[in-house]
Amino acid sequence: MINKCLFPAAGYGTRFLPATKATPKEMLPILTKPLIQYGVEEAVRAGINTMAIVSGRGKRAIEDHFDISYELEHQIKGGSKETLLDEIRGLISNCTFSYTRQLEIRGLGHAILTGETLIGKESFAIILADDLCHNENKGVLEQMIEVYERYQCSVVAIEEIPMEQTHKYGVIAGKLVDGTDDTYRITDMVEKPDPKDAPSNLAIIGRYILTPDIFDILRETKAGKGGEIQITDALMTQAKEGRVIAYKFKGKRFDCGSVDGFVEATNWFYDKLK
Ligand code: G1P
């Protein structure tokens, strides 16, 4: 069972300045919902209702979003707009939200280690809210939990990317397992390699399921690419023991950390409504 989902949400979102100067990037909306709400909904669809958020300075809007707003609710009560809050109210009443602050920005690995206090000694999921994933029938995290239940080790979601984009992602090499065409046992992984050094065009996207020994590994992991503590490097320690599976998920992903991806997601969700 996976009971908890960690949301690293301390990053500055510099690609969206000035919009992210006083607004957390996780609160940027695709249509009327902020990115992090899509992530929480994906976790809930996967059977998770304990959300652990690694936050930071300037991120209080996230806490306020997942809380009751008495004045607002009083103001719109009985009117036509009241139903607009139904979804978020449902999430708030079905989930718990816990927060801890990452004091310095030192990489995704460091953010995940900061979340240890909220996770403890159990396997857990991670959603990077700026990777917005969609599958009508079965959410990406729900698919990954099935893979975790089968292999009982860490799982990363992967996608084929054009070779010239390898410098933006963790990139894996692996062997297909059990006659599948979508599930690999990882043999190598490199953080943001140049295309000439990339072991494949299979990129890790912002969905992980990790076993709790990752925290001890992260404590020992030295700064890597960009001088930051990389989850990719820590996962390589598990991969050397054959303990990381890469799963090519079914569905769509939008890189909402980039303006192009954000606009693409906005248009796609808008068209879907019509
Ligand atoms: C992080 C990881 C990278 C992964 C990516 C997925 O990079 O370090 O391995 O491929 O998330 O979104 P970031 O996008 O935070 O630079």
PDB file of C-alpha atoms in Angstrom, residues 78-208:
ATOM      1  CA  GLY A  78     -26.651  30.019  -1.777  1.00  0.00           C
ATOM      2  CA  GLY A  79     -25.535  31.694  -5.022  1.00  0.00           C
ATOM      3  CA  SER A  80     -24.742  30.218  -8.426  1.00  0.00           C
ATOM      4  CA  LYS A  81     -20.984  30.243  -7.797  1.00  0.00           C
ATOM      5  CA  GLU A  82     -21.123  28.044  -4.720  1.00  0.00           C
ATOM      6  CA  THR A  83     -20.651  24.855  -6.742  1.00  0.00           C
ATOM      7  CA  LEU A  84     -17.298  26.137  -8.061  1.00  0.00           C
ATOM      8  CA  LEU A  85     -15.816  25.200  -4.699  1.00  0.00           C
ATOM      9  CA  ASP A  86     -17.243  21.652  -4.643  1.00  0.00           C
ATOM     10  CA  GLU A  87     -14.098  19.911  -5.930  1.00  0.00           C
ATOM     11  CA  ILE A  88     -11.658  21.636  -3.606  1.00  0.00           C
ATOM     12  CA  ARG A  89     -14.023  21.196  -0.638  1.00  0.00           C
ATOM     13  CA  GLY A  90     -14.153  17.468  -1.399  1.00  0.00           C
ATOM     14  CA  LEU A  91     -10.356  17.248  -1.406  1.00  0.00           C
ATOM     15  CA  ILE A  92     -10.056  19.171   1.841  1.00  0.00           C
ATOM     16  CA  SER A  93     -12.530  16.977   3.659  1.00  0.00           C
ATOM     17  CA  ASN A  94     -11.048  13.704   2.387  1.00  0.00           C
ATOM     18  CA  CYS A  95      -7.322  14.448   2.755  1.00  0.00           C
ATOM     19  CA  THR A  96      -4.812  15.664   5.290  1.00  0.00           C
ATOM     20  CA  PHE A  97      -2.131  18.155   4.277  1.00  0.00           C
ATOM     21  CA  SER A  98       1.152  18.440   6.179  1.00  0.00           C
ATOM     22  CA  TYR A  99       3.919  20.891   5.468  1.00  0.00           C
ATOM     23  CA  THR A 100       7.583  21.295   6.120  1.00  0.00           C
ATOM     24  CA  ARG A 101       9.887  23.992   4.803  1.00  0.00           C
ATOM     25  CA  GLN A 102      13.006  23.517   2.741  1.00  0.00           C
ATOM     26  CA  LEU A 103      15.227  26.323   4.005  1.00  0.00           C
ATOM     27  CA  GLU A 104      17.631  26.365   1.070  1.00  0.00           C
ATOM     28  CA  ILE A 105      17.151  25.314  -2.546  1.00  0.00           C
ATOM     29  CA  ARG A 106      19.689  22.514  -2.934  1.00  0.00           C
ATOM     30  CA  GLY A 107      18.107  20.207  -5.505  1.00  0.00           C
ATOM     31  CA  LEU A 108      15.252  17.720  -5.812  1.00  0.00           C
ATOM     32  CA  GLY A 109      17.150  15.098  -3.775  1.00  0.00           C
ATOM     33  CA  HIS A 110      17.528  17.584  -0.929  1.00  0.00           C
ATOM     34  CA  ALA A 111      13.842  18.547  -1.145  1.00  0.00           C
ATOM     35  CA  ILE A 112      12.842  14.883  -0.883  1.00  0.00           C
ATOM     36  CA  LEU A 113      15.152  14.358   2.098  1.00  0.00           C
ATOM     37  CA  THR A 114      13.558  17.402   3.744  1.00  0.00           C
ATOM     38  CA  GLY A 115      10.222  15.586   3.435  1.00  0.00           C
ATOM     39  CA  GLU A 116      11.447  12.575   5.451  1.00  0.00           C
ATOM     40  CA  THR A 117       9.905  13.995   8.611  1.00  0.00           C
ATOM     41  CA  LEU A 118       6.457  13.836   6.952  1.00  0.00           C
ATOM     42  CA  ILE A 119       6.918  10.369   5.427  1.00  0.00           C
ATOM     43  CA  GLY A 120       8.698   8.173   7.978  1.00  0.00           C
ATOM     44  CA  LYS A 121       9.652   4.597   7.142  1.00  0.00           C
ATOM     45  CA  GLU A 122       7.220   3.634   4.424  1.00  0.00           C
ATOM     46  CA  SER A 123       7.256   3.615   0.637  1.00  0.00           C
ATOM     47  CA  PHE A 124       5.727   6.800  -0.758  1.00  0.00           C
ATOM     48  CA  ALA A 125       4.788   8.550  -3.987  1.00  0.00           C
ATOM     49  CA  ILE A 126       6.149  11.829  -5.337  1.00  0.00           C
ATOM     50  CA  ILE A 127       4.390  14.220  -7.693  1.00  0.00           C
ATOM     51  CA  LEU A 128       6.165  17.195  -9.249  1.00  0.00           C
ATOM     52  CA  ALA A 129       3.145  19.416  -9.820  1.00  0.00           C
ATOM     53  CA  ASP A 130       4.584  21.172 -12.872  1.00  0.00           C
ATOM     54  CA  ASP A 131       4.448  17.882 -14.777  1.00  0.00           C
ATOM     55  CA  LEU A 132       0.711  17.708 -15.362  1.00  0.00           C
ATOM     56  CA  CYS A 133      -0.366  14.187 -16.312  1.00  0.00           C
ATOM     57  CA  HIS A 134      -3.697  13.069 -17.658  1.00  0.00           C
ATOM     58  CA  ASN A 135      -5.291   9.723 -18.305  1.00  0.00           C
ATOM     59  CA  GLU A 136      -9.083   9.551 -18.378  1.00  0.00           C
ATOM     60  CA  ASN A 137      -9.367   5.957 -17.160  1.00  0.00           C
ATOM     61  CA  LYS A 138      -6.438   5.378 -14.849  1.00  0.00           C
ATOM     62  CA  GLY A 139      -4.186   8.135 -13.522  1.00  0.00           C
ATOM     63  CA  VAL A 140      -0.419   7.828 -13.965  1.00  0.00           C
ATOM     64  CA  LEU A 141       0.225   7.380 -10.230  1.00  0.00           C
ATOM     65  CA  GLU A 142      -2.449   4.698 -10.058  1.00  0.00           C
ATOM     66  CA  GLN A 143      -0.702   2.846 -12.916  1.00  0.00           C
ATOM     67  CA  MET A 144       2.629   3.154 -11.103  1.00  0.00           C
ATOM     68  CA  ILE A 145       1.253   1.768  -7.842  1.00  0.00           C
ATOM     69  CA  GLU A 146       0.263  -1.395  -9.717  1.00  0.00           C
ATOM     70  CA  VAL A 147       3.864  -1.684 -10.939  1.00  0.00           C
ATOM     71  CA  TYR A 148       5.164  -1.075  -7.400  1.00  0.00           C
ATOM     72  CA  GLU A 149       2.876  -3.775  -6.011  1.00  0.00           C
ATOM     73  CA  ARG A 150       4.282  -6.232  -8.501  1.00  0.00           C
ATOM     74  CA  TYR A 151       8.011  -5.452  -8.087  1.00  0.00           C
ATOM     75  CA  GLN A 152       8.150  -4.030  -4.519  1.00  0.00           C
ATOM     76  CA  CYS A 153      10.926  -1.573  -5.319  1.00  0.00           C
ATOM     77  CA  SER A 154      11.282   2.053  -6.420  1.00  0.00           C
ATOM     78  CA  VAL A 155       9.446   3.003  -9.627  1.00  0.00           C
ATOM     79  CA  VAL A 156       9.996   6.032 -11.896  1.00  0.00           C
ATOM     80  CA  ALA A 157       7.698   7.097 -14.735  1.00  0.00           C
ATOM     81  CA  ILE A 158       9.400   7.551 -18.090  1.00  0.00           C
ATOM     82  CA  GLU A 159       8.581   8.942 -21.502  1.00  0.00           C
ATOM     83  CA  GLU A 160      10.357   8.851 -24.863  1.00  0.00           C
ATOM     84  CA  ILE A 161      11.714  12.286 -25.711  1.00  0.00           C
ATOM     85  CA  PRO A 162      13.535  13.732 -28.723  1.00  0.00           C
ATOM     86  CA  MET A 163      17.260  13.099 -28.226  1.00  0.00           C
ATOM     87  CA  GLU A 164      18.057  16.836 -28.272  1.00  0.00           C
ATOM     88  CA  GLN A 165      16.068  17.292 -25.031  1.00  0.00           C
ATOM     89  CA  THR A 166      18.049  14.881 -22.835  1.00  0.00           C
ATOM     90  CA  HIS A 167      19.726  17.821 -21.048  1.00  0.00           C
ATOM     91  CA  LYS A 168      16.380  18.634 -19.385  1.00  0.00           C
ATOM     92  CA  TYR A 169      15.766  15.256 -17.695  1.00  0.00           C
ATOM     93  CA  GLY A 170      17.121  12.319 -15.784  1.00  0.00           C
ATOM     94  CA  VAL A 171      17.717   9.714 -18.524  1.00  0.00           C
ATOM     95  CA  ILE A 172      17.740   5.942 -17.974  1.00  0.00           C
ATOM     96  CA  ALA A 173      19.022   2.762 -19.566  1.00  0.00           C
ATOM     97  CA  GLY A 174      17.359  -0.525 -18.713  1.00  0.00           C
ATOM     98  CA  LYS A 175      16.158  -3.947 -19.808  1.00  0.00           C
ATOM     99  CA  LEU A 176      12.532  -4.768 -20.486  1.00  0.00           C
ATOM    100  CA  VAL A 177      11.213  -7.238 -17.922  1.00  0.00           C
ATOM    101  CA  ASP A 178       8.739 -10.139 -17.981  1.00  0.00           C
ATOM    102  CA  GLY A 179       7.937  -9.830 -21.683  1.00  0.00           C
ATOM    103  CA  THR A 180       6.418  -6.360 -21.224  1.00  0.00           C
ATOM    104  CA  ASP A 181       6.943  -3.492 -23.626  1.00  0.00           C
ATOM    105  CA  ASP A 182       6.666  -0.737 -21.015  1.00  0.00           C
ATOM    106  CA  THR A 183       8.501  -1.885 -17.868  1.00  0.00           C
ATOM    107  CA  TYR A 184      12.300  -1.768 -17.554  1.00  0.00           C
ATOM    108  CA  ARG A 185      14.723  -2.720 -14.818  1.00  0.00           C
ATOM    109  CA  ILE A 186      17.124   0.229 -14.718  1.00  0.00           C
ATOM    110  CA  THR A 187      20.815  -0.447 -15.306  1.00  0.00           C
ATOM    111  CA  ASP A 188      22.007   3.151 -15.625  1.00  0.00           C
ATOM    112  CA  MET A 189      20.703   6.650 -15.085  1.00  0.00           C
ATOM    113  CA  VAL A 190      22.237  10.066 -15.700  1.00  0.00           C
ATOM    114  CA  GLU A 191      20.976  13.501 -14.656  1.00  0.00           C
ATOM    115  CA  LYS A 192      20.506  15.896 -17.576  1.00  0.00           C
ATOM    116  CA  PRO A 193      23.150  14.507 -19.926  1.00  0.00           C
ATOM    117  CA  ASP A 194      24.186  16.034 -23.232  1.00  0.00           C
ATOM    118  CA  PRO A 195      22.611  14.029 -26.055  1.00  0.00           C
ATOM    119  CA  LYS A 196      26.014  12.501 -26.887  1.00  0.00           C
ATOM    120  CA  ASP A 197      26.343  11.119 -23.332  1.00  0.00           C
ATOM    121  CA  ALA A 198      22.710  10.059 -22.854  1.00  0.00           C
ATOM    122  CA  PRO A 199      22.187   6.310 -22.339  1.00  0.00           C
ATOM    123  CA  SER A 200      18.847   6.424 -24.250  1.00  0.00           C
ATOM    124  CA  ASN A 201      15.969   8.773 -25.008  1.00  0.00           C
ATOM    125  CA  LEU A 202      13.908   7.512 -22.064  1.00  0.00           C
ATOM    126  CA  ALA A 203      13.404  10.447 -19.705  1.00  0.00           C
ATOM    127  CA  ILE A 204      12.194  10.416 -16.116  1.00  0.00           C
ATOM    128  CA  ILE A 205       9.137  12.605 -15.619  1.00  0.00           C
ATOM    129  CA  GLY A 206       7.839  14.021 -12.356  1.00  0.00           C
ATOM    130  CA  ARG A 207       6.310  10.871 -10.844  1.00  0.00           C
ATOM    131  CA  TYR A 208       8.160   8.532  -8.499  1.00  0.00           C
TER     132      TYR A 208
END
